[in-house]
Tab-separated table of C-alpha atoms and ligand atoms in Angstrom:
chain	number	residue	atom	x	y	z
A	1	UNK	CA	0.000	0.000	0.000
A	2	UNK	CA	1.407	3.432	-0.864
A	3	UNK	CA	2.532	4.874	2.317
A	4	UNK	CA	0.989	8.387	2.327
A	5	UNK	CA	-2.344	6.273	1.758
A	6	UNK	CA	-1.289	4.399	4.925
A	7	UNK	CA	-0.399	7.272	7.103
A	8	UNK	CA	-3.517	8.633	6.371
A	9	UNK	CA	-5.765	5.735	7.327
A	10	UNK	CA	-3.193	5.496	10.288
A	11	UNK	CA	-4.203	9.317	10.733
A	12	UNK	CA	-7.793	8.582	10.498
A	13	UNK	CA	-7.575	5.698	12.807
A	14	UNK	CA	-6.253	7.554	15.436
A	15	UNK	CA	-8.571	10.554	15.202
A	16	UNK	CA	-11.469	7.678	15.439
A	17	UNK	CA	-9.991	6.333	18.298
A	18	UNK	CA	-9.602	9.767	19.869
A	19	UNK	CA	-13.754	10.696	18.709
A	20	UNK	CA	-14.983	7.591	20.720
A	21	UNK	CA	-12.644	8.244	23.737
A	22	UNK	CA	-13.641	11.776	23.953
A	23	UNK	CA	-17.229	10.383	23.274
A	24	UNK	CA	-16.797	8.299	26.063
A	25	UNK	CA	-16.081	10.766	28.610
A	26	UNK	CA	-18.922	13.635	27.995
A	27	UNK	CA	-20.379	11.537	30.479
A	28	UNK	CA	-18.142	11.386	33.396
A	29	UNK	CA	-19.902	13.123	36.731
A	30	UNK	CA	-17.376	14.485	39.249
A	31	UNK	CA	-19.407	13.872	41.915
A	32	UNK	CA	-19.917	10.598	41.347
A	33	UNK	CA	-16.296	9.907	40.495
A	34	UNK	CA	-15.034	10.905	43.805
A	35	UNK	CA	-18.098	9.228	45.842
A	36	UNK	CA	-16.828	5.773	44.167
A	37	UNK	CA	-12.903	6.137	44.846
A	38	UNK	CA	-12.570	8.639	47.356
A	39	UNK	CA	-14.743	7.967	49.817
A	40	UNK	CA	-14.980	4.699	52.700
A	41	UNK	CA	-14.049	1.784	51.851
A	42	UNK	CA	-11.684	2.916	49.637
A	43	UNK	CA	-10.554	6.165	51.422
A	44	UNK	CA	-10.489	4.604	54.875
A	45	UNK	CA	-7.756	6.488	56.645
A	46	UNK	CA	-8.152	4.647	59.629
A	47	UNK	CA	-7.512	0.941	57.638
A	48	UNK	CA	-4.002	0.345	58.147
A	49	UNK	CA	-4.210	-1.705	54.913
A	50	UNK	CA	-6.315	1.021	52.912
A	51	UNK	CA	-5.118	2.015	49.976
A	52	UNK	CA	-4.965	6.013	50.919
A	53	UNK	CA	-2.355	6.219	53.426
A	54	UNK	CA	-0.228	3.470	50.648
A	55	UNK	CA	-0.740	6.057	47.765
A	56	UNK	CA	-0.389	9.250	50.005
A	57	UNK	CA	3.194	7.619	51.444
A	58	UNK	CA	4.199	6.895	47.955
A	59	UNK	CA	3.606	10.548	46.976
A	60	UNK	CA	5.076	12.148	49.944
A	61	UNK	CA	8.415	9.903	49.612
A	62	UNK	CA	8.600	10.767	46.203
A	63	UNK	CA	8.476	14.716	46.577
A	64	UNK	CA	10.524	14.876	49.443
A	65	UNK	CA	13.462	12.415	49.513
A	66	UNK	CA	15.792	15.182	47.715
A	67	UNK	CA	15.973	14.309	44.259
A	68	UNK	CA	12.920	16.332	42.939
A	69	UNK	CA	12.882	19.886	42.892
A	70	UNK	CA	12.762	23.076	40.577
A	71	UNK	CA	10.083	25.397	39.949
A	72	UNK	CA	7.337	24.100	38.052
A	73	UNK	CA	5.231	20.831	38.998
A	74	UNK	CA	2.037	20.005	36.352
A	75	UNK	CA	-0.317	16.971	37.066
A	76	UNK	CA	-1.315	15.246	34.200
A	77	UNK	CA	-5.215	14.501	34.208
A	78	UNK	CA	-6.140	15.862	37.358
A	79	UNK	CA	-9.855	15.507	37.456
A	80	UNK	CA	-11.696	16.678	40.229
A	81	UNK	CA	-8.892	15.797	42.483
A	82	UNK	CA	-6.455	17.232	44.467
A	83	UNK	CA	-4.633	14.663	46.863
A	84	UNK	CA	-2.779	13.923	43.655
A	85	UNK	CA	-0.391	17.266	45.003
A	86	UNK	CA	-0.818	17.863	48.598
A	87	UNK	CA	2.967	16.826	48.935
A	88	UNK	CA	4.074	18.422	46.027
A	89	UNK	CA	2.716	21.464	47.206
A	90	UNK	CA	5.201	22.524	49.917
A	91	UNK	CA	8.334	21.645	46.928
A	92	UNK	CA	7.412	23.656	44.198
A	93	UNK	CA	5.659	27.109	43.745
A	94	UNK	CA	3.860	26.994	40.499
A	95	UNK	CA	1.652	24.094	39.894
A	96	UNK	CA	-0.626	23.783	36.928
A	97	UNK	CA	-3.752	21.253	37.658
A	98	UNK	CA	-4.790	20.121	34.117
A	99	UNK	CA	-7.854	17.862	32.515
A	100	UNK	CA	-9.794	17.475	29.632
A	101	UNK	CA	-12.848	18.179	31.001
A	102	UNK	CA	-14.563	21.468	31.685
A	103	UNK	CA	-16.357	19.808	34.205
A	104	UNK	CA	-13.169	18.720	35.914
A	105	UNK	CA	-11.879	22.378	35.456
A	106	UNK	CA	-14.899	23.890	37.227
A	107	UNK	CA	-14.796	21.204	40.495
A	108	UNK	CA	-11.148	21.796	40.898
A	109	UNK	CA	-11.744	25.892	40.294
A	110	UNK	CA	-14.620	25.601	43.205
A	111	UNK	CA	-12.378	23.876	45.702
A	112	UNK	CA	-9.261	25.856	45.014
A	113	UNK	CA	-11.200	29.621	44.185
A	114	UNK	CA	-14.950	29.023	45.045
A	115	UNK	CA	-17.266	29.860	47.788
A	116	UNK	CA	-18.883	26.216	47.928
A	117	UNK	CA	-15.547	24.022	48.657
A	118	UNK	CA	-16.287	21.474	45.957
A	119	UNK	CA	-18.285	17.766	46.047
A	120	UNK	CA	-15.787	16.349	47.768
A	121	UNK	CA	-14.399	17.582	51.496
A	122	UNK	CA	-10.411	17.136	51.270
A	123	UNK	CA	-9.645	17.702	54.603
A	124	UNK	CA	-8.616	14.090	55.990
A	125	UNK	CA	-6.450	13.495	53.189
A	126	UNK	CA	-4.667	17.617	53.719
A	127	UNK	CA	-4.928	16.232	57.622
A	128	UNK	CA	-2.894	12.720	56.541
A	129	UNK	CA	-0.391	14.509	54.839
A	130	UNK	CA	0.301	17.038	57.440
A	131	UNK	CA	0.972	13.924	59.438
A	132	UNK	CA	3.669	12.969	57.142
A	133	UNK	CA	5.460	15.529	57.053
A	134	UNK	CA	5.325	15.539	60.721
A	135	UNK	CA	2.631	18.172	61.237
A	136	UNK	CA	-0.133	19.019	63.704
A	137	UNK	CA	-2.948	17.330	61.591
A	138	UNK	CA	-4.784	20.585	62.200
A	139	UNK	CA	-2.393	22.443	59.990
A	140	UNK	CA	-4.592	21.117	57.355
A	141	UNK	CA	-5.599	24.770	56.564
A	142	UNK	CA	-2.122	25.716	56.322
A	143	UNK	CA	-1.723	23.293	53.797
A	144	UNK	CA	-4.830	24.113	51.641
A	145	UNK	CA	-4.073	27.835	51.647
A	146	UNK	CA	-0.282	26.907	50.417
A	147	UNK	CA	-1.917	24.641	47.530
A	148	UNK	CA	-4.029	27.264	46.791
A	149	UNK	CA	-1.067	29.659	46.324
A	150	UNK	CA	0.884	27.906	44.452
A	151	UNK	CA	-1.751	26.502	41.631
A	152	UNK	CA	-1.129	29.237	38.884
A	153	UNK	CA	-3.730	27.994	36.557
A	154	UNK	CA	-6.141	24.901	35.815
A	155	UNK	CA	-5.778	24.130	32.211
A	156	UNK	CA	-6.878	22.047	29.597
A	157	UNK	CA	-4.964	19.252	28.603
A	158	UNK	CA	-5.198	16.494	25.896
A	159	UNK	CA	-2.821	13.862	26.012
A	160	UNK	CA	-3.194	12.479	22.534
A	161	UNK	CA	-2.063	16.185	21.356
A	162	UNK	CA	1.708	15.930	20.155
A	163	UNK	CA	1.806	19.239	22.111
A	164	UNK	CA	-0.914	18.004	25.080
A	165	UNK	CA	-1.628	21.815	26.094
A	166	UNK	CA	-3.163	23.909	24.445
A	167	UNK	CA	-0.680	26.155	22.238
A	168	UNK	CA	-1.869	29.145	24.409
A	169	UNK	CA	-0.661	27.442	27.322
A	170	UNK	CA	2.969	27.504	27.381
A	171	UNK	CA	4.881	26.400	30.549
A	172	UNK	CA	7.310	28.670	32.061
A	173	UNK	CA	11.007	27.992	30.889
A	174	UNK	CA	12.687	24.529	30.195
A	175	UNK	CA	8.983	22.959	30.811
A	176	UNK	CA	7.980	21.484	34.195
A	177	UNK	CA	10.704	20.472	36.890
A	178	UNK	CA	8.355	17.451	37.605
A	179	UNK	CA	5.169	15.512	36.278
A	180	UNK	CA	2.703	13.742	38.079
A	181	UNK	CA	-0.284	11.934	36.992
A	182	UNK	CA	-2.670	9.494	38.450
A	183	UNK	CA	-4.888	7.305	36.692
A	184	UNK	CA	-5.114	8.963	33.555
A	185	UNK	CA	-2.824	7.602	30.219
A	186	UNK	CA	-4.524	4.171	30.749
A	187	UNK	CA	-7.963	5.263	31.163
A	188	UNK	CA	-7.947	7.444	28.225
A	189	UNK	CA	-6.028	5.140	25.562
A	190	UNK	CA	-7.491	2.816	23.545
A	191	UNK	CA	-4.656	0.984	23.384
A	192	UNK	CA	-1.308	0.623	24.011
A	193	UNK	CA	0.268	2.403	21.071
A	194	UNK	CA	-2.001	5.179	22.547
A	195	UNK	CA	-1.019	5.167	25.337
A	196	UNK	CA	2.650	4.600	24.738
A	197	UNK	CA	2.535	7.963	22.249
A	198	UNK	CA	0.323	9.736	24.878
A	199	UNK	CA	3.000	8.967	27.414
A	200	UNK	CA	5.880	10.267	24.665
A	201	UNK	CA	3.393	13.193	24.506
A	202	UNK	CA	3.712	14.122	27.741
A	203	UNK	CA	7.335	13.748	28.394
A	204	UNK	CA	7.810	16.638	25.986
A	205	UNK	CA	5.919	18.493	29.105
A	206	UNK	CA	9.293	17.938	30.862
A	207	UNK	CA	12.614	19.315	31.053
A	208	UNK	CA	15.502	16.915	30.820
A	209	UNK	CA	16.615	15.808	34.056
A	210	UNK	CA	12.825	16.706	35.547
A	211	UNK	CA	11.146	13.661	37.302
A	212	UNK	CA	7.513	11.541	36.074
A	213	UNK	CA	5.605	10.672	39.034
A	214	UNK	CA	2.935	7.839	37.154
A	215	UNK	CA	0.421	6.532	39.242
A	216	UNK	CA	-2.367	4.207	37.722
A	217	UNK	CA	-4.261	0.555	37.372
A	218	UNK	CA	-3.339	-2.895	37.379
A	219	UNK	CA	-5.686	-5.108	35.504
A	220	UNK	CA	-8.281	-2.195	35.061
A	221	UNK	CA	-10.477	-3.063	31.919
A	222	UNK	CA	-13.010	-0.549	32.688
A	223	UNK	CA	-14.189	2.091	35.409
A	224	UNK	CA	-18.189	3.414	36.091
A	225	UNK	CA	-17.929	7.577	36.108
A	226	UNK	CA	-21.191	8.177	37.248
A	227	UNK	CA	-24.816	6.610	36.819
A	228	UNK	CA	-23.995	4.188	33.584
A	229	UNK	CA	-21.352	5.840	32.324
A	230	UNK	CA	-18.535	2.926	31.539
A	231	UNK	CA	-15.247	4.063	30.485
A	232	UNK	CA	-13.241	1.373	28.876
A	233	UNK	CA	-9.425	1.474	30.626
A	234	UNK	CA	-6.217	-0.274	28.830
A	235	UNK	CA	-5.295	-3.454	31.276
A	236	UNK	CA	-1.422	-3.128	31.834
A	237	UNK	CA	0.765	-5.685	34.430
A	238	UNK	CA	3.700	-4.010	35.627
A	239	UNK	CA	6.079	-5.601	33.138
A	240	UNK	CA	3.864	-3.413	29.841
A	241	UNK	CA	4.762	-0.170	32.305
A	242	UNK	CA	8.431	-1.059	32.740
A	243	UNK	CA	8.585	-1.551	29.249
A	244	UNK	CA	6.509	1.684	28.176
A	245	UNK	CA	8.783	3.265	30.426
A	246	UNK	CA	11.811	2.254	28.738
A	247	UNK	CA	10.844	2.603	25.729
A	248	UNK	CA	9.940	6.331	26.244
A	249	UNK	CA	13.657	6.760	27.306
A	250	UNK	CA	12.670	7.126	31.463
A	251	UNK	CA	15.184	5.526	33.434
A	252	UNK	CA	13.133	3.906	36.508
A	253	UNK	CA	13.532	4.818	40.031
A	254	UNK	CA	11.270	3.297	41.332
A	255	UNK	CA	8.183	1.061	41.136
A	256	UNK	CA	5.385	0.101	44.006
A	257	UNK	CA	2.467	-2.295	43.651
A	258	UNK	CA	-0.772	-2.047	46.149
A	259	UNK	CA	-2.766	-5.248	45.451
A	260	UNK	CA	-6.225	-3.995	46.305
A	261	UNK	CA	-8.308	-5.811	49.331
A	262	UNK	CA	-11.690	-7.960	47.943
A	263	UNK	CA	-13.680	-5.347	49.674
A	264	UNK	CA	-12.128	-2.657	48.470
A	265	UNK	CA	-13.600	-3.905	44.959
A	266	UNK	CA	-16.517	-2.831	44.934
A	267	UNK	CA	-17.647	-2.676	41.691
A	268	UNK	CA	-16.741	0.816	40.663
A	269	UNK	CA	-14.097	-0.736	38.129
A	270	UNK	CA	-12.082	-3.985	37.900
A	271	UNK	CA	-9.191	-2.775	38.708
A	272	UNK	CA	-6.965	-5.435	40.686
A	273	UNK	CA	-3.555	-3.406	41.417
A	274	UNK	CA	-2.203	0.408	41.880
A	275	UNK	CA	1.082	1.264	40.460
A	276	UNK	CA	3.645	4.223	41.585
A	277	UNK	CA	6.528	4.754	39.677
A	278	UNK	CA	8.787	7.088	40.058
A	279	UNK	CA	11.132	8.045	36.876
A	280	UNK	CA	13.673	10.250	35.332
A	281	UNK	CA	14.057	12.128	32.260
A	282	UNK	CA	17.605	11.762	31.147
B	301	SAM	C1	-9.729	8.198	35.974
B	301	SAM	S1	-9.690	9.924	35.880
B	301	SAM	C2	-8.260	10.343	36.909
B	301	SAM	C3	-8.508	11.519	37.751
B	301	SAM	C4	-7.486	11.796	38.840
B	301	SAM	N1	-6.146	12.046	38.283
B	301	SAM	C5	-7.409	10.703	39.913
B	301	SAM	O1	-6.292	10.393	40.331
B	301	SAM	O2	-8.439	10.212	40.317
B	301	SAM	C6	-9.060	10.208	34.235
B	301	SAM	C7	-9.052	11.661	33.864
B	301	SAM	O3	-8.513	11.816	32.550
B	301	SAM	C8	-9.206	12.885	31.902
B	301	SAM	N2	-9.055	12.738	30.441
B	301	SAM	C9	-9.915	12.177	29.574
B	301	SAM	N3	-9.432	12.248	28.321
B	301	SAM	C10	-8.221	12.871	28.406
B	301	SAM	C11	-7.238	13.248	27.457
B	301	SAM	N4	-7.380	12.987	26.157
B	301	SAM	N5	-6.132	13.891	27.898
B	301	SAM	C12	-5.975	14.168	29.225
B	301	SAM	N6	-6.869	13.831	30.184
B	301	SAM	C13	-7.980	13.183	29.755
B	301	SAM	C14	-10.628	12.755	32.371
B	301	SAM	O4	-11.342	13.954	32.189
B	301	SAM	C15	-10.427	12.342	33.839
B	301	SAM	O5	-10.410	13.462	34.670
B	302	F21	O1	-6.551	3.444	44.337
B	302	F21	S1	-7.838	4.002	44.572
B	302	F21	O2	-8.788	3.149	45.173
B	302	F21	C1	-8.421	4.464	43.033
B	302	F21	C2	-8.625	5.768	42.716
B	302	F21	C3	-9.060	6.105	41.437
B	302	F21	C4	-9.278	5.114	40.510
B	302	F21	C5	-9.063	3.786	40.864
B	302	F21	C6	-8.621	3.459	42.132
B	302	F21	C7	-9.286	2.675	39.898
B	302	F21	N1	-10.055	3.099	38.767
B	302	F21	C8	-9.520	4.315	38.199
B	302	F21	C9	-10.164	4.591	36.874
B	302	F21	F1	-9.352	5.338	36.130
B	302	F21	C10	-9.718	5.480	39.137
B	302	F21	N2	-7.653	5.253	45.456
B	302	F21	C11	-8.772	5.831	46.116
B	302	F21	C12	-8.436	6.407	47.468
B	302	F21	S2	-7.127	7.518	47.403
B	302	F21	C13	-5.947	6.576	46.575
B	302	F21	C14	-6.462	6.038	45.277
């Protein structure tokens, strides 16, 4: 086959695959989305075995063992969340929350700008982290007026973009000092080339030497965001993210598994595992 004919049904494959994903999401409620993950049994701060405190520690290590540093954190696919940075936070002073959704955009804008505080109330997981860094828990405040100083804008993002923000968004200087992102690249990719070029996509985000902080599903196939709204997620095992990894040129810190608890599935999503890597751009 000639191969300008095949880049362009290659082309037009890709833009399908990006339609139905897009597609898929006009859908997802915020609300919802946080009742099902971020709320008892699954936010159980008081479970020594809950997930929370695991992903929370992870984060916290990460941002604060002395490797990481610079001026400019971005998280990759934020949603209507915000534990994603409550360590990063106290490291850097401009952080961009991004996500493809308006709807995202708006929740994040309420907690961080808005009278009403947002659907979801933050405070035991600002109260967890204060712990960690060996805080009074009641310098949660503290904490949520520091995140709210730092976070410079909430922008749009779309990972599938060769340049993921939006051409009037430019980062200040080299690009970000750091990355992080939680649950996104798989549960937006069709498939692995997707995701693989999403993840290549994103690296151009940030500045040689500036750390990826990738946290997402094990065995995840699909995830309910709201009422009947069933967003297909790419299943990976930890071996497909070493290897996407590598093969985006990240040399690997670090890698931690959380096998989830039976009754922590509660049939949200089929997700069996939670990855956090930690990784360098050379
Ligand atoms: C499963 S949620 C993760 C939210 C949050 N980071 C967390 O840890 O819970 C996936 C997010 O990816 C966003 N998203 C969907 N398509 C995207 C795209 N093409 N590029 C970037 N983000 C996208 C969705 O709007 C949603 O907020
Ligand atoms: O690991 S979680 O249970 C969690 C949190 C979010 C998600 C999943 C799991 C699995 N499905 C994802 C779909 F993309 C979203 N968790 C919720 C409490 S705070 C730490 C993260």
């Amino acid at each position: 086959m000639d191969r300008d004919v095949k880049k362009a049904i290659e082309g037009n494959e890709r833009e399908k695959g990006m339609e139905a994903m897009s597609a898929c999401y006009q859908g997802f409620d915020p609300a919802a989305y946080l009742q099902y993950n971020y709320t008892p049994p699954r936010a159980d701060f008081d479970r020594p075995d809950s997930i929370v405190p695991w992903k929370l520690e992870c984060l916290h290590r990460a941002f604060t063992e002395g490797d990481v540093g610079g001026k400019v954190l971005v998280d990759v696919g934020s949603g209507p969340t915000i534990y994603q940075v409550l360590s990063g936070c106290e490291v850097f002073d401009t952080l961009f929350l991004t996500d493809f959704l308006e709807v995202n955009r708006q929740e994040l804008r309420r907690w961080l700008w808005g009278e009403g505080g947002g659907s979801l109330d933050w405070t035991p997981y600002l109260q967890h982290v204060c712990k960690l860094e060996g805080r009074c828990p009641s310098a949660w405040s503290e904490k949520a007026a520091r995140l709210r100083s730092v976070v410079s804008d909430v922008l749009p993002i779309d990972v599938h973009r060769s340049d993921p923000l939006h051409p009037g968004s430019k980062l200040p200087g080299a690009g970000a000092d750091c990355l992080v992102s939680s649950f996104c690249l798989e549960s937006v990719s069709p498939n692995l080339d997707f995701f693989n070029r999403a993840l290549g996509h994103i690296g151009g985000l940030l500045r040689p030497g500036g750390h990826l902080l990738l946290i997402g599903a094990l065995g995840e196939s699909y995830y309910m965001a709201g009422p009947g709204v069933r967003i297909p997620v790419l299943s990976l095992d930890e071996a497909q993210v070493c290897a996407s990894l590598k093969g985006s040129g990240y040399t690997l810190v670090r890698l931690e598994v959380y096998s989830l608890p039976q009754d922590m599935k509660v049939g949200v999503d089929d997700v069996t595992g939670v990855f956090f890597v930690k990784a360098r751009k050379p």
